[in-house]
Tab-separated table of C-alpha atoms in Angstrom:
chain	number	residue	atom	x	y	z
A	980	MET	CA	-86.326	-14.861	109.999
A	981	ILE	CA	-87.465	-11.691	108.243
A	982	ARG	CA	-90.261	-13.711	106.668
A	983	ALA	CA	-91.465	-14.686	110.144
A	984	TYR	CA	-91.803	-11.034	111.154
A	985	GLU	CA	-93.669	-10.273	107.940
A	986	GLU	CA	-96.157	-13.067	108.647
A	987	GLN	CA	-96.721	-11.788	112.182
A	988	PHE	CA	-97.245	-8.282	110.819
A	989	VAL	CA	-99.933	-9.505	108.430
A	990	GLU	CA	-101.690	-11.355	111.252
A	991	LEU	CA	-101.737	-8.304	113.515
A	992	ALA	CA	-102.913	-6.029	110.706
A	993	ALA	CA	-105.834	-8.377	110.112
A	994	GLU	CA	-106.832	-8.149	113.775
A	995	GLY	CA	-107.042	-4.350	113.622
A	996	ASP	CA	-106.957	-1.889	116.519
A	997	ASP	CA	-108.190	1.583	117.454
A	998	ALA	CA	-105.297	3.480	115.867
A	999	PRO	CA	-106.178	6.402	113.566
A	1000	ALA	CA	-106.228	5.848	109.821
A	1001	TRP	CA	-103.015	7.813	109.189
A	1002	LEU	CA	-100.882	5.281	111.104
A	1003	ALA	CA	-101.700	2.212	108.990
A	1004	PRO	CA	-99.736	3.285	105.882
A	1005	ILE	CA	-96.784	4.273	108.079
A	1006	ARG	CA	-96.775	0.812	109.635
A	1007	ARG	CA	-96.902	-0.846	106.202
A	1008	ALA	CA	-94.117	1.361	104.867
A	1009	ALA	CA	-92.013	0.591	107.940
A	1010	MET	CA	-92.412	-3.143	107.413
A	1011	GLU	CA	-91.474	-2.816	103.749
A	1012	ARG	CA	-88.427	-0.805	104.726
A	1013	PHE	CA	-87.388	-3.394	107.310
A	1014	LYS	CA	-87.702	-6.122	104.688
A	1015	ALA	CA	-85.490	-4.122	102.337
A	1016	LEU	CA	-82.872	-3.310	104.975
A	1017	GLY	CA	-82.774	-6.594	106.848
A	1018	PHE	CA	-80.948	-6.910	110.128
A	1019	PRO	CA	-77.592	-5.091	110.177
A	1020	THR	CA	-74.390	-7.114	109.998
A	1021	THR	CA	-70.789	-6.445	110.978
A	1022	ARG	CA	-70.198	-5.366	107.379
A	1023	ASP	CA	-72.193	-2.220	108.173
A	1024	GLU	CA	-69.856	0.461	109.502
A	1025	ASP	CA	-72.093	1.398	112.424
A	1026	TRP	CA	-72.318	-2.270	113.490
A	1027	HIS	CA	-68.730	-3.294	112.793
A	1028	TYR	CA	-67.998	-4.253	116.404
A	1029	THR	CA	-71.417	-5.654	117.315
A	1030	SER	CA	-73.069	-8.726	115.841
A	1031	VAL	CA	-76.847	-8.954	116.145
A	1032	ALA	CA	-76.842	-12.653	115.199
A	1033	PRO	CA	-78.406	-13.586	118.582
A	1034	ILE	CA	-81.385	-11.420	117.543
A	1035	SER	CA	-81.548	-12.068	113.796
A	1036	GLU	CA	-81.168	-15.828	114.280
A	1037	GLY	CA	-83.382	-16.000	117.338
A	1038	ASP	CA	-86.920	-17.297	117.239
A	1039	PHE	CA	-88.638	-14.261	118.751
A	1040	ALA	CA	-92.364	-13.661	118.445
A	1041	VAL	CA	-93.833	-10.150	118.505
A	1042	ARG	CA	-96.954	-10.398	120.628
A	1043	PRO	CA	-98.140	-6.932	121.679
A	1044	ARG	CA	-100.498	-8.208	124.371
A	1045	ILE	CA	-98.661	-10.624	126.632
A	1046	GLY	CA	-99.920	-11.453	130.087
A	1047	GLY	CA	-97.839	-10.675	133.137
A	1048	ALA	CA	-97.772	-11.460	136.830
A	1049	VAL	CA	-96.095	-8.327	138.167
A	1050	GLY	CA	-97.216	-6.683	141.388
A	1051	PRO	CA	-96.295	-3.474	143.229
A	1052	ALA	CA	-93.791	-5.324	145.413
A	1053	ASP	CA	-91.951	-6.513	142.288
A	1054	LEU	CA	-91.535	-2.942	141.089
A	1055	SER	CA	-90.390	-1.486	144.389
A	1056	PRO	CA	-86.641	-2.223	143.963
A	1057	PHE	CA	-86.602	-0.247	140.703
A	1058	LEU	CA	-88.337	2.957	141.860
A	1059	PHE	CA	-85.383	4.631	143.631
A	1060	ASP	CA	-87.453	4.729	146.838
A	1061	ARG	CA	-89.689	7.334	145.233
A	1062	GLY	CA	-93.042	5.685	144.788
A	1063	ASP	CA	-94.615	9.152	144.882
A	1064	TRP	CA	-93.253	10.096	141.444
A	1065	PRO	CA	-95.792	9.957	138.607
A	1066	ALA	CA	-95.147	6.615	136.923
A	1067	ILE	CA	-96.466	4.902	133.820
A	1068	VAL	CA	-95.745	1.174	133.781
A	1069	PHE	CA	-95.649	-1.296	130.907
A	1070	VAL	CA	-95.457	-5.033	131.548
A	1071	ASN	CA	-94.058	-7.030	128.641
A	1072	GLY	CA	-94.727	-4.061	126.384
A	1073	THR	CA	-98.364	-3.534	127.417
A	1074	PHE	CA	-99.682	-0.616	129.481
A	1075	ALA	CA	-100.480	-1.683	133.044
A	1076	PRO	CA	-102.908	0.893	134.528
A	1077	GLU	CA	-103.149	-0.989	137.824
A	1078	LEU	CA	-99.411	-0.481	138.417
A	1079	SER	CA	-99.239	3.087	137.121
A	1080	SER	CA	-99.692	6.188	139.299
A	1081	LEU	CA	-100.580	9.233	137.254
A	1082	GLY	CA	-102.599	11.296	139.678
A	1083	GLY	CA	-101.514	14.710	140.864
A	1084	LEU	CA	-99.888	15.850	137.649
A	1085	PRO	CA	-99.833	19.645	137.318
A	1086	ALA	CA	-102.001	21.325	134.721
A	1087	GLY	CA	-100.325	21.318	131.351
A	1088	VAL	CA	-98.466	18.044	131.963
A	1089	ARG	CA	-100.034	14.941	130.470
A	1090	VAL	CA	-98.740	11.376	130.778
A	1091	VAL	CA	-100.902	8.781	129.063
A	1092	ASP	CA	-100.758	5.531	127.157
A	1093	LEU	CA	-101.158	5.612	123.386
A	1094	ALA	CA	-104.803	4.504	123.317
A	1095	ARG	CA	-105.750	7.435	125.515
A	1096	ALA	CA	-103.475	9.787	123.580
A	1097	TRP	CA	-105.387	8.989	120.366
A	1098	ARG	CA	-108.515	10.344	122.072
A	1099	GLU	CA	-107.186	13.224	124.179
A	1100	MET	CA	-104.377	14.758	122.109
A	1101	PRO	CA	-104.626	13.451	118.552
A	1102	ASP	CA	-102.965	16.548	117.078
A	1103	VAL	CA	-99.852	16.154	119.237
A	1104	VAL	CA	-99.526	12.460	118.411
A	1105	GLU	CA	-100.020	12.923	114.681
A	1106	ALA	CA	-97.571	15.826	114.564
A	1107	HIS	CA	-94.721	13.958	116.284
A	1108	LEU	CA	-95.158	10.172	116.517
A	1109	THR	CA	-92.942	8.474	113.879
A	1110	ARG	CA	-91.860	11.943	112.639
A	1111	VAL	CA	-88.600	12.269	114.567
A	1112	VAL	CA	-86.992	8.870	114.023
A	1113	ASP	CA	-85.190	7.600	110.934
A	1114	LEU	CA	-87.316	4.879	109.335
A	1115	GLU	CA	-85.351	4.802	106.095
A	1116	ARG	CA	-81.925	3.771	107.355
A	1117	VAL	CA	-82.403	2.125	110.763
A	1118	ALA	CA	-83.787	-1.404	110.542
A	1119	PHE	CA	-84.626	-1.819	114.225
A	1120	THR	CA	-86.561	1.468	114.255
A	1121	ALA	CA	-88.507	0.399	111.169
A	1122	LEU	CA	-89.324	-2.947	112.804
A	1123	ASN	CA	-90.477	-1.269	116.010
A	1124	THR	CA	-92.702	1.125	114.020
A	1125	ALA	CA	-94.261	-1.695	112.000
A	1126	PHE	CA	-95.478	-3.292	115.247
A	1127	LEU	CA	-96.335	-0.043	117.032
A	1128	ARG	CA	-99.417	-0.733	119.163
A	1129	ASP	CA	-98.737	0.850	122.554
A	1130	ALA	CA	-96.590	3.685	123.845
A	1131	ALA	CA	-95.959	6.129	126.657
A	1132	VAL	CA	-96.864	9.667	125.593
A	1133	ILE	CA	-95.658	12.635	127.643
A	1134	HIS	CA	-96.622	16.184	126.718
A	1135	VAL	CA	-95.667	19.358	128.588
A	1136	GLY	CA	-97.339	22.565	127.485
A	1137	SER	CA	-95.625	25.898	126.845
A	1138	GLU	CA	-94.059	27.618	129.869
A	1139	MET	CA	-94.896	24.630	132.096
A	1140	VAL	CA	-92.379	23.183	134.553
A	1141	ALA	CA	-92.930	19.646	135.827
A	1142	ASP	CA	-91.576	19.704	139.391
A	1143	ALA	CA	-91.588	15.926	139.879
A	1144	PRO	CA	-89.832	13.571	137.451
A	1145	VAL	CA	-91.974	11.261	135.365
A	1146	HIS	CA	-90.904	7.618	135.609
A	1147	ILE	CA	-91.528	5.274	132.676
A	1148	VAL	CA	-91.031	1.668	133.750
A	1149	HIS	CA	-90.734	-1.091	131.152
A	1150	VAL	CA	-90.709	-4.392	133.017
A	1151	ALA	CA	-90.376	-7.917	131.643
A	1152	ASP	CA	-91.157	-11.127	133.506
A	1153	ALA	CA	-91.110	-14.843	132.690
A	1154	ASN	CA	-93.963	-14.414	130.198
A	1155	ALA	CA	-91.658	-12.365	127.964
A	1156	ALA	CA	-89.516	-15.411	127.174
A	1157	LYS	CA	-88.861	-15.929	123.437
A	1158	THR	CA	-90.609	-12.669	122.528
A	1159	MET	CA	-89.512	-9.364	121.030
A	1160	LEU	CA	-90.859	-6.436	123.028
A	1161	VAL	CA	-91.337	-3.188	121.099
A	1162	PRO	CA	-91.659	-0.374	123.679
A	1163	ARG	CA	-92.315	3.079	122.273
A	1164	THR	CA	-92.078	6.477	123.948
A	1165	LEU	CA	-92.955	9.975	122.744
A	1166	ILE	CA	-91.805	12.963	124.801
A	1167	VAL	CA	-92.820	16.477	123.732
A	1168	ALA	CA	-91.857	19.644	125.606
A	1169	GLU	CA	-93.338	22.790	124.139
A	1170	ARG	CA	-91.786	26.275	124.191
A	1171	HIS	CA	-89.927	27.086	127.457
A	1172	ALA	CA	-91.171	23.916	129.157
A	1173	ARG	CA	-89.006	21.908	131.541
A	1174	LEU	CA	-89.263	18.188	132.286
A	1175	THR	CA	-87.276	15.301	133.763
A	1176	VAL	CA	-87.987	11.767	132.558
A	1177	VAL	CA	-86.554	8.572	134.018
A	1178	GLU	CA	-86.979	5.644	131.626
A	1179	SER	CA	-86.207	2.273	133.220
A	1180	PHE	CA	-85.884	-1.078	131.479
A	1181	VAL	CA	-85.940	-3.812	134.122
A	1182	ALA	CA	-86.679	-7.502	134.474
A	1183	ILE	CA	-88.065	-9.852	137.085
A	1184	GLY	CA	-86.336	-13.189	136.625
A	1185	GLU	CA	-83.887	-14.302	133.966
A	1186	ALA	CA	-85.991	-14.906	130.863
A	1187	ARG	CA	-84.336	-14.660	127.455
A	1188	TYR	CA	-86.159	-12.082	125.341
A	1189	CYS	CA	-85.384	-9.163	123.045
A	1190	THR	CA	-86.215	-5.514	123.682
A	1191	ASN	CA	-86.402	-3.274	120.599
A	1192	ALA	CA	-87.189	0.133	122.078
A	1193	VAL	CA	-87.651	3.499	120.375
A	1194	THR	CA	-87.961	6.880	122.072
A	1195	GLU	CA	-88.766	10.115	120.227
A	1196	VAL	CA	-87.999	13.428	121.932
A	1197	VAL	CA	-89.146	16.879	120.803
A	1198	VAL	CA	-87.536	19.785	122.654
A	1199	GLY	CA	-89.268	23.059	121.828
A	1200	ASP	CA	-87.678	26.519	121.678
A	1201	GLY	CA	-86.145	27.380	125.036
A	1202	ALA	CA	-87.250	24.067	126.563
A	1203	THR	CA	-85.149	21.668	128.661
A	1204	ILE	CA	-85.552	17.899	128.923
A	1205	ASN	CA	-83.491	15.761	131.269
A	1206	HIS	CA	-83.759	12.162	130.104
A	1207	TYR	CA	-82.265	9.326	132.167
A	1208	LYS	CA	-82.278	5.849	130.642
A	1209	ILE	CA	-81.589	3.044	133.116
A	1210	GLN	CA	-81.082	-0.432	131.609
A	1211	ARG	CA	-80.834	-3.330	134.064
A	1212	GLU	CA	-82.637	-6.169	132.382
A	1213	SER	CA	-82.319	-9.928	132.582
A	1214	PRO	CA	-78.723	-11.202	132.208
A	1215	ARG	CA	-79.969	-13.226	129.229
A	1216	ALA	CA	-81.873	-10.379	127.573
A	1217	LEU	CA	-80.983	-8.736	124.267
A	1218	HIS	CA	-81.567	-4.994	124.076
A	1219	VAL	CA	-81.510	-2.488	121.230
A	1220	GLY	CA	-82.661	0.963	122.289
A	1221	THR	CA	-82.845	3.988	119.994
A	1222	THR	CA	-83.461	7.556	121.135
A	1223	GLN	CA	-83.808	10.373	118.611
A	1224	ALA	CA	-84.305	13.995	119.614
A	1225	ARG	CA	-85.044	17.162	117.685
A	1226	GLN	CA	-84.153	20.424	119.406
A	1227	GLY	CA	-85.463	23.921	118.838
A	1228	ARG	CA	-83.807	27.287	119.346
A	1229	ASP	CA	-82.034	27.779	122.719
A	1230	SER	CA	-83.189	24.360	123.915
A	1231	HIS	CA	-81.194	21.896	126.012
A	1232	TYR	CA	-81.406	18.111	125.884
A	1233	VAL	CA	-79.626	16.265	128.692
A	1234	SER	CA	-79.272	12.515	128.279
A	1235	PHE	CA	-77.798	9.994	130.688
A	1236	SER	CA	-77.538	6.309	129.848
A	1237	PHE	CA	-76.786	3.663	132.478
A	1238	SER	CA	-76.352	0.068	131.360
A	1239	THR	CA	-75.550	-2.941	133.498
A	1240	GLY	CA	-77.919	-5.727	132.416
A	1241	GLY	CA	-78.433	-7.864	129.339
A	1242	ALA	CA	-76.234	-10.258	127.418
A	1243	LEU	CA	-76.172	-7.913	124.411
A	1244	THR	CA	-77.017	-4.224	124.689
A	1245	ARG	CA	-76.947	-1.563	122.000
A	1246	THR	CA	-77.932	2.047	122.771
A	1247	ASN	CA	-78.277	4.580	119.943
A	1248	ILE	CA	-78.687	8.272	120.784
A	1249	HIS	CA	-79.113	10.831	118.008
A	1250	THR	CA	-79.982	14.462	118.570
A	1251	GLU	CA	-80.396	17.169	115.956
A	1252	LEU	CA	-79.622	20.693	117.097
A	1253	ALA	CA	-82.096	22.198	114.669
A	1254	GLY	CA	-82.379	25.616	116.308
A	1255	GLU	CA	-79.712	28.264	116.861
A	1256	GLY	CA	-78.262	28.352	120.358
A	1257	ALA	CA	-79.314	24.812	121.252
A	1258	GLY	CA	-77.221	22.575	123.492
A	1259	ALA	CA	-76.895	18.834	124.070
A	1260	THR	CA	-75.289	17.018	126.986
A	1261	LEU	CA	-74.926	13.256	126.513
A	1262	ASN	CA	-73.365	11.223	129.315
A	1263	GLY	CA	-73.269	7.517	129.980
A	1264	LEU	CA	-71.876	4.753	132.159
A	1265	PHE	CA	-71.846	1.008	131.641
A	1266	ILE	CA	-70.648	-1.737	133.969
A	1267	VAL	CA	-70.349	-5.238	132.546
A	1268	ASP	CA	-68.665	-8.546	133.269
A	1269	GLY	CA	-68.773	-12.181	132.194
A	1270	ASP	CA	-69.548	-12.399	128.471
A	1271	GLN	CA	-71.680	-9.244	128.316
A	1272	HIS	CA	-71.450	-7.014	125.256
A	1273	VAL	CA	-72.505	-3.352	125.424
A	1274	ASP	CA	-72.405	-0.830	122.592
A	1275	HIS	CA	-73.120	2.916	122.701
A	1276	GLN	CA	-73.524	4.882	119.468
A	1277	THR	CA	-74.106	8.635	119.561
A	1278	LEU	CA	-74.654	11.222	116.855
A	1279	ILE	CA	-74.866	14.928	117.602
A	1280	ASP	CA	-75.982	16.777	114.489
A	1281	HIS	CA	-74.997	20.459	114.667
A	1282	ALA	CA	-77.356	21.900	112.064
A	1283	GLN	CA	-77.426	25.545	113.216
A	1284	PRO	CA	-74.888	28.109	114.485
A	1285	ASN	CA	-73.963	28.965	118.076
A	1286	CYS	CA	-74.757	25.527	119.481
A	1287	PHE	CA	-72.818	23.478	122.017
A	1288	SER	CA	-72.491	19.798	122.854
A	1289	ARG	CA	-70.819	17.847	125.633
A	1290	GLU	CA	-70.279	14.095	125.843
A	1291	LEU	CA	-68.742	11.940	128.565
A	1292	TYR	CA	-69.101	8.156	128.351
A	1293	LYS	CA	-67.338	5.756	130.691
A	1294	GLY	CA	-67.225	1.982	130.862
A	1295	ILE	CA	-66.028	-0.532	133.439
A	1296	LEU	CA	-65.374	-3.997	132.041
A	1297	ASP	CA	-64.582	-7.221	133.857
A	1298	GLY	CA	-64.337	-10.880	132.847
A	1299	ALA	CA	-64.437	-11.467	129.094
A	1300	SER	CA	-66.867	-8.620	128.463
A	1301	ARG	CA	-66.650	-6.229	125.537
A	1302	GLY	CA	-67.563	-2.584	125.224
A	1303	VAL	CA	-68.015	-0.377	122.174
A	1304	PHE	CA	-68.302	3.387	121.867
A	1305	ASN	CA	-68.783	5.170	118.559
A	1306	GLY	CA	-69.496	8.865	118.969
A	1307	LYS	CA	-69.937	11.153	115.992
A	1308	VAL	CA	-70.221	14.933	116.013
A	1309	TYR	CA	-71.345	16.303	112.640
A	1310	VAL	CA	-71.028	20.044	112.032
A	1311	HIS	CA	-72.864	21.455	109.003
A	1312	PRO	CA	-71.367	24.345	106.977
A	1313	VAL	CA	-73.927	26.758	108.411
A	1314	ALA	CA	-73.159	25.751	112.013
A	1315	GLN	CA	-70.527	28.394	112.748
A	1316	LYS	CA	-69.490	29.014	116.374
A	1317	THR	CA	-70.081	25.372	117.263
A	1318	ASP	CA	-68.559	24.351	120.587
A	1319	GLY	CA	-68.268	20.590	120.972
A	1320	LYS	CA	-66.388	18.353	123.390
A	1321	GLN	CA	-66.424	14.556	123.484
A	1322	GLU	CA	-64.719	12.133	125.877
A	1323	ASN	CA	-64.765	8.353	126.204
A	1324	HIS	CA	-62.867	6.449	128.881
A	1325	ALA	CA	-62.847	2.742	129.734
A	1326	LEU	CA	-61.428	0.859	132.708
A	1327	LEU	CA	-60.473	-2.786	132.164
A	1328	LEU	CA	-60.503	-4.947	135.297
A	1329	SER	CA	-59.370	-8.189	133.666
A	1330	GLU	CA	-56.968	-9.389	131.006
A	1331	LYS	CA	-59.802	-10.686	128.818
A	1332	ALA	CA	-61.973	-7.559	128.806
A	1333	ARG	CA	-61.944	-5.538	125.577
A	1334	MET	CA	-62.978	-2.031	124.576
A	1335	ASP	CA	-63.331	-0.553	121.074
A	1336	SER	CA	-63.583	3.244	120.964
A	1337	LYS	CA	-64.167	5.319	117.855
A	1338	PRO	CA	-64.713	9.044	118.475
A	1339	GLN	CA	-65.444	10.960	115.277
A	1340	LEU	CA	-65.610	14.620	114.265
A	1341	GLU	CA	-66.937	15.604	110.849
A	1342	ILE	CA	-66.622	19.366	110.566
A	1343	PHE	CA	-67.691	21.393	107.534
A	1344	ALA	CA	-67.612	24.842	109.176
A	1345	ASP	CA	-64.461	26.886	109.703
A	1346	ASP	CA	-65.245	28.812	112.917
A	1347	VAL	CA	-65.689	26.048	115.477
A	1348	LYS	CA	-64.161	24.692	118.670
A	1349	CYS	CA	-64.364	20.908	118.779
A	1350	THR	CA	-62.280	18.366	120.698
A	1351	HIS	CA	-62.460	14.653	121.339
A	1352	GLY	CA	-60.466	12.079	123.258
A	1353	ALA	CA	-60.521	8.445	124.312
A	1354	THR	CA	-58.558	6.330	126.790
A	1355	VAL	CA	-58.568	2.633	127.633
A	1356	GLY	CA	-56.526	1.352	130.556
A	1357	ARG	CA	-56.299	-0.471	133.840
A	1358	ILE	CA	-56.324	0.717	137.428
A	1359	ASP	CA	-53.564	3.221	138.105
A	1360	GLU	CA	-50.892	1.188	139.889
A	1361	THR	CA	-49.324	4.328	141.340
A	1362	ALA	CA	-52.591	5.357	142.974
A	1363	LEU	CA	-53.113	1.787	144.160
A	1364	PHE	CA	-49.636	1.689	145.717
A	1365	TYR	CA	-50.256	5.041	147.407
A	1366	MET	CA	-53.454	3.765	149.040
A	1367	LEU	CA	-51.788	0.523	150.102
A	1368	SER	CA	-48.949	2.508	151.669
A	1369	ARG	CA	-51.525	4.406	153.729
A	1370	GLY	CA	-52.844	1.193	155.278
A	1371	ILE	CA	-55.861	0.601	153.016
A	1372	ASP	CA	-56.245	-3.077	152.150
A	1373	ARG	CA	-55.943	-4.093	148.502
A	1374	ARG	CA	-59.602	-5.035	148.108
A	1375	SER	CA	-60.887	-1.727	149.452
A	1376	ALA	CA	-58.315	0.251	147.495
A	1377	ARG	CA	-59.337	-1.320	144.177
A	1378	GLU	CA	-63.014	-0.828	144.955
A	1379	LEU	CA	-62.479	2.833	145.824
A	1380	LEU	CA	-60.418	3.528	142.715
A	1381	THR	CA	-62.936	1.795	140.495
A	1382	TYR	CA	-65.818	3.663	142.071
A	1383	ALA	CA	-63.952	6.968	141.736
A	1384	PHE	CA	-63.639	6.289	138.008
A	1385	ALA	CA	-67.423	5.886	137.722
A	1386	ALA	CA	-68.280	8.710	140.107
A	1387	GLU	CA	-67.272	11.445	137.662
A	1388	VAL	CA	-70.287	10.558	135.531
A	1389	ILE	CA	-72.748	9.650	138.285
A	1390	GLU	CA	-72.112	12.818	140.271
A	1391	GLN	CA	-73.260	14.939	137.336
A	1392	LEU	CA	-76.823	13.662	137.780
A	1393	GLU	CA	-79.050	16.417	139.131
A	1394	LEU	CA	-81.685	14.026	140.498
A	1395	PRO	CA	-80.514	12.947	143.989
A	1396	PRO	CA	-82.618	9.755	144.309
A	1397	VAL	CA	-81.347	8.454	140.955
A	1398	ARG	CA	-77.800	9.563	141.696
A	1399	ASP	CA	-77.779	7.881	145.107
A	1400	GLY	CA	-79.461	4.758	143.763
A	1401	LEU	CA	-76.952	4.332	140.960
A	1402	GLU	CA	-74.057	4.960	143.329
A	1403	ALA	CA	-75.288	2.132	145.560
A	1404	LEU	CA	-75.919	-0.117	142.553
A	1405	THR	CA	-72.424	0.577	141.229
A	1406	LEU	CA	-70.765	-0.293	144.532
A	1407	ARG	CA	-72.780	-3.512	144.822
A	1408	ARG	CA	-71.822	-4.500	141.297
A	1409	PHE	CA	-68.103	-4.184	142.056
A	1410	ARG	CA	-68.399	-6.269	145.189
A	1411	THR	CA	-70.456	-9.097	143.698
A	1412	SER	CA	-68.659	-9.611	140.395
A	1413	PRO	CA	-66.924	-13.050	140.506
A	1414	GLU	CA	-64.154	-11.770	138.266
A	1415	THR	CA	-63.531	-8.738	140.442
A	1416	GLU	CA	-63.566	-10.893	143.559
A	1417	ALA	CA	-60.849	-13.093	142.041
A	1418	ALA	CA	-58.779	-10.054	141.013
A	1419	LEU	CA	-59.074	-8.434	144.434
A	1420	SER	CA	-57.860	-11.566	146.166
A	1421	ALA	CA	-54.886	-11.986	143.818
């Protein structure tokens, strides 16, 4: 299958596009690196619990310009009832200006597609695009870069505060069937800037396709970026999403990952605390059932002293689903006074559900405070009995206890429309899961 991607790459290169000259050699090098790496297998430590055979053996075509039949009404359920937020929309990986709403942005905040970014801010794009991610060791990132044709580019100037969140919507419809979508996002916040980005991956219909997404985040000195990734794609979709961030001095990167769609989902989040006093907060929640497989991999790279990191990932698994969490905190020798805390908790709602958790600390400094912990279990029978003894029916009691488990993560969201929307989505998911319905009636 690697040969098929190489042939498609050659065809697209022959067609040409309006990209600047410096990108062409990066694309070629990325394709050569992907050919050398190949798709990861379960023999690779970072992929030990997740097989990408459905992707590597699938017959997916990379077609950057696929037609779509998506209208405003189709997008409405995914906008958190906030159609007034600035939004940049991509349909099947291609910028859709007719669905995007980018008016009213404050001065110093720019949200554009890549073609426009080439013209309006070439220096910003050249300085950061493809510069943050790891093209040498990550095959999916190399493959995405080889086919890089379109992207969402967000730039916030120094001292600027974007009051309204920016919503990036990647939507797939029936025309995405049998294709690999390669969404790309570049987010740059300059010195002391502040920005909130909601990045949604959604689907209309149940087409089987593959999303190979890459997001690069640059957090300048003293800047803060809140980045919410919401993944609720087709139940037959395959999703590999990689986010890499580089943080400056006294910066803060806040990441929240919500995953409930897709047959196979892998989310990679890597942030480098490259400036003294930087902080990272990575939280996540996934809710799966049936035969779904969801995998979260995080790496927090403490490269400078006096930095902090916090992680809280939770999963709720029903049916024969499987969850994976592998979180690594790496503390360099120079990174004295590091303060890191990592937690991973999973709730199993059925006998067949499975969770693999692997928290890791690699510490090479001697003046640090780092902790980690992981739990996997079922609903607390004592709490369930207590609620039953107070007259609450078994179905409601289980729903409330399950929701309470998820609420610890959701309630940390500082964006009320997203928080309320995910709360409602979580409650609906519990009530409509066939496996949960069977358990509640037992």
